[in-house]
Amino acid sequence: MADSILSYITLAMILFSIGFLGVISRKNIFIVYMSIELMLNSVNLIFVSMGRYYESIQPQVIALMIIAIAAAEAAVFLSLIVVMYRRKRTLNSDLFTSLSQKDSNE
Amino acid sequence: MDFGILSVIIFLPMFVAFSMLFLPLGAKGTRNAAFATAIVIFLLTAIVYFNFEVTGYMQFREHYTWIASYGINYSLGIDGLSLIILMLIAGLIPTAYLWLWNGRTKGYWVSMLLIQTGISGTLFSQDLVLFYFFWEAMLLPVFMIIGMFGTGNRVFSTIKITVYTIMGSLFMLVSILYMGVAFYNEFGSWSFALNDIIQITTLTRTEELWLFAGFMLAFAIKIPLFPFHTWLLETYSNSPTGGVFLLSSIMAKLGVYGIIRFVMPIFPELYKEFAPFFVWLGIFGLLYFGIAAIMQVNIKKMFAYSSASHLGFIVTGIFSLNVNGMTGAAFLIIAHAMATGGLFLLVGKMEYDLGIKAIPALGGIAKKAPIFTVFFAIMFLSIVGLPGTNGFVSEFLIILGVFGFNHAAGIVSALTVLVAASFMFWLFQRAILQETNNDVSQMKDLSVKEIAGMLPLAVLIIAMGIYPDWFFYKIEPTIHHYLVDILEIRTF
Amino acid sequence: MSNFLLAWIVLIPLLSAVSLGLMYLYSIKISKISNIVFTTIGISAPFLSFFIGLSFFLQMIGNDEIFVYKAYTWLGVTGYDIDMGFMADKLSIFMVLFISFVGGLIHIYASGYMRDDKGYGKFFFYFNLFVASMLLLVLADSPIIMFIGWEGVGLCSYFLISYYYEDGANIEAGNKAFIANRVGDFGFIIGLITIFYYAGANGFDYINLEANIASVSPTILTFIGFSLFVGAIGKSAQIPLFVWLPDAMAGPTPVSALIHAATMVTAGVYMVARFHFLYDLIPNVGLFIAYIGAFSALFAAIIATKQTDIKKILAYSTMSQLGYMFIAVGLGGYSVGIFHVFTHAFFKALLFMGAGAVIVALHHEQNIFKMGGMKNKTPLVFFTMLIATLAITGIPPFAGFFSKDEILLTAFSSGQYILWIVGVVTAVLTAYYMFRMMFVVFFGKNYKEDRTIHFIPKSMTMPLVVLAIGSILAGLIGIPEVLGGHNIVGEWFVNWKHDSLHVTHNTELILMGVNILAAFIGIFIAYKKFYMYDMKEVPKFSGLVWNKFYIDEVYDTFIIQKIKQLSVFISYKIDINFIDKIVMGLSRSFIRTGQYVSRMQNANTRFYAFTMLVGISAISTYLIIVIR
């Protein structure tokens, strides 16, 4: 049993890393969002496998909650992207700098 | 006295200042209110003086709980040393107000009143945190008065002095808090009262050294002691007359006061151990600043250096560990406040009338304004230390004290007779006496108000030189107390 | 009690000065007060002091009484009590008498000399203040109170030298005087404090110090004696602090007469005499004092031989005569030195006042080579000045002969033959330059024949006559036994008489003869060169002696300029460029750090995310691994 949980966790870690690298290195906001979702899902995977390993139901509850929160977050995130796109006509996150030191009041 | 006279002395000016802000009075009304306040404070001080008993201990105590959970109390008290400085404040401020009578705005007067509150509060606090509170509170009105009403590069100067002083005070705050914690660890309850902090015994020597340094840094910047003096020149030069008067006459002395009131009782062993260092540092400052004053072109900068020179000598006096030196230092505090304050007022008037600060642009004032010249002469002779003025008595006592402490230091400190004379006489010649081609026709001689303000100072300077003993008897037990009880040194 | 009168000797001139000062301010600001008022008050003050002093003097004849009056406790710092006290013993009352008398005469003279001056009231304020300070100096019963008077005369000297203050050069002369005095005072204060510390356990007046002095170690005593003498060097214009005295002639002539002839400059001599109980114990320092005196005397006499300004000649002459006084007191002959102070007061004041009369007569001309033939133009002045010149040269029976002779006798009989030779050579030079002055000014033809002579008021001539009489008679109180007199002066100071001189009467007479011979040699040389000097043009001088051996220039280059450079160095190089740079650098480093850190806020989302990764990983690692 221990072996198999290790492989689940490894898988989850790999998914998490992929997601995180996506957040850091991708400029397109949608890709960033998808990477965030990937990270969330990998965490979900860990929780579920923990639940199976310890034969407890609590992690499964947490997993359900994460799904719900991810959905809410999706709503907020996507509407923000729509608004931002309307302003700047671009989805390149590098171009959203109006709060930085250089561009605002120096 | 039952009604908390010390609190009144502290808060009356602040109360008046804030009322003035809310009332629709103009500059004249504010000025009259400020002057009335100064007179009231003077009368209250007289009451304190006459009820003061000649012992070495704290009197007129007040005590209210403030922040009970940390033992921070509103605790006031006055002893011989604070009494002197209080009398200085009470006596000098009306004089200054008389000299600032015309041409100042409402904000100026409000700032002066607030400074007075801060000064008095610092003087009477017996609780460390309360002391720190007032110490910082003193700075804000000064910041405003220099920044708003100064000349030259005033914003830069005011920021420099404020930040520099606050930085020093920060170290002092850390020391205070550290000691509060140490007290708690040792006694199980919180207290920041001076008498309680003195009881701490569990500090290691390294801890004590750092705490001592923290306190001394704050005071060294204020006084100023070499090498923390570089804020002095620009600030004095760019300050308005009221500001520079208060800075040099009173606030600098509070640095010295802080050392005696707090550092001496809390760290008596370190005080004695570092005494030679500070004696020599003070003498070095005396000579260094005195020589630097000689070639100054700006008259206010010259007086700034002169002021710093004597303040260094005061520090030498208080670290000389004997009764002569400390009495001399107390006396020099008074003498210096009066003479330097008077000189800054006179120079301020010169600046106001003529708009010049540079010595080469002056000259021939003696003919236009003989009364001005007479007062100027009395003040600068006190600084030079001429016998017959209080300057001599104080310098003589300090030299005597330092000699008793260390013969070589005493001999070097005797150079004070030469230092001030070298630049003062030359200044008097160039700026006042000799006729030059410069236009000084705008210079007016002193008005009745100005004479009324300056005359008590001049008379006191001479009276204290002729009959100094009369002025000592109220403060002598205090000095005795400091030496014998706190530092455990035989007086003689 | 009757001793209270003692305080009035000082108080009267002091109060008079204060009222004169206030009246002067009143008269320039509000309404004018006539000069008569100032004159009456100003002149009566010193004479009143004289009469009070006389009353004490009369009580002291024939006994050893000392009058002490302690007015109040001046400074009662724990353990030491310094009182404002006055002590009249034989020395101080003697000084009081001639200071107030000669001072009063000079006041009368000044009322004539300064009559047209706008600041008349101010002048008498300073003058009376000076007299008060000088009397305080000699009547003080403790060194500190004496120091108050000491500085007081220095201050008045400053004000009086720079009296014509519109011209900066006069003020510079005043500054020089005050600062040179202060350099001396630096030594004096150190000596004062040392003696206070070591011998002042029972009290700090002279009587107590004298009692305790024996317990102090000789090294310390030498140090004290030397330091105190440094003060005397400054005050009495000896080498090396003499540079102020010639420049001090910038002040009005009555000032030179009072301060730089009769009184202030003699304060140093008085001080050594007053501390006789100290100097008796340290004869090495005494010898040093005598040598300084001797060489100052010689040095000044050499310079005087080439001076052309009549007042400067007299100034150097004063320095020279002061040197003689120090020879005497240095070798323990206190009464002899004070005797010379006394006689010198008469003839030197007379010389200055006469010179002032000549200067006024010739419309403020001071170069002797622009004078001449004044013998017939101002006969009274000529006659009185001749008497004074004979006195200073040491021709009997005039005053200077007896006092100078006593000094040289002291030097010879103490075995200090070098000092004696220097003294005799200086006497030759003294005779030479004084008679050079007399011949050039009073004999021959006037430089400008047609010049009208300005009127000299009686107030100026009358004191001349009185002092001339004094110059003749003053010596009589010191006629030594060898000539049949009783040496009254020596008897007066009998407590301090030096060991009786070990010379026979014959030796004394021979020495006297040598002195007279020396004087005549000098007169003869002057006669040959300057009698009936016919001036077609004013001679120009140059050279080492004329330039006063360049001492002023040396002081300026090596001391004054160096200090000024040091001042600039401190205020610019160190303060602004070094310390302040550190302070400003510290604050700028804060600003720069802030600027660096603010670059982290670059609105680059991915960067933020990356930093978050790093941060969270670090914290998690710490939490999981380090803290289990």
XYZ file of C-alpha atoms in Angstrom, chain B residues 5-6 9 41-60 77-92 119-120 122-126 250 254 257 260-261 330 333-334 470-479 482:
65
model
C 1.414 72.994 39.398
C 3.895 71.139 37.270
C 3.274 74.496 33.595
C 4.350 80.445 33.530
C 6.855 82.863 34.979
C 4.617 83.515 37.949
C 3.970 79.826 38.463
C 7.684 79.200 38.382
C 8.179 81.856 41.000
C 5.677 80.035 43.183
C 7.563 76.799 42.679
C 10.840 78.497 43.481
C 9.680 79.970 46.719
C 8.108 76.770 47.886
C 11.067 74.700 46.943
C 12.843 73.175 49.877
C 16.553 73.074 49.904
C 17.141 69.344 49.939
C 18.465 67.023 47.345
C 15.310 65.151 46.607
C 12.343 65.289 44.295
C 9.546 67.644 45.105
C 6.164 68.637 43.744
C 8.862 65.740 39.845
C 11.320 68.567 40.198
C 14.666 68.817 41.944
C 17.420 71.375 42.073
C 18.709 70.772 38.603
C 15.304 70.864 36.945
C 14.535 73.937 38.964
C 17.404 75.823 37.423
C 16.417 74.886 33.936
C 12.810 75.690 34.669
C 13.805 79.125 35.848
C 15.815 79.577 32.706
C 12.832 78.653 30.576
C 10.462 80.829 32.541
C 12.768 83.798 32.467
C 14.107 83.587 28.957
C 10.453 71.311 26.916
C 8.666 71.500 30.224
C 10.859 66.623 29.233
C 12.110 68.436 32.251
C 9.686 67.042 34.764
C 9.168 63.466 33.634
C 10.133 60.842 36.122
C 17.229 75.375 26.225
C 18.131 69.263 27.970
C 20.032 67.402 31.786
C 22.514 63.839 34.686
C 18.947 62.819 35.348
C 25.289 73.991 36.290
C 24.310 76.136 31.751
C 22.684 79.259 33.088
C 23.571 83.768 46.312
C 22.546 81.825 43.228
C 23.953 78.554 44.389
C 22.321 77.760 47.613
C 19.187 76.165 46.266
C 20.929 73.785 43.964
C 23.878 72.838 46.044
C 22.185 70.017 47.962
C 21.105 68.500 44.695
C 24.609 68.398 43.380
C 24.253 63.377 42.992
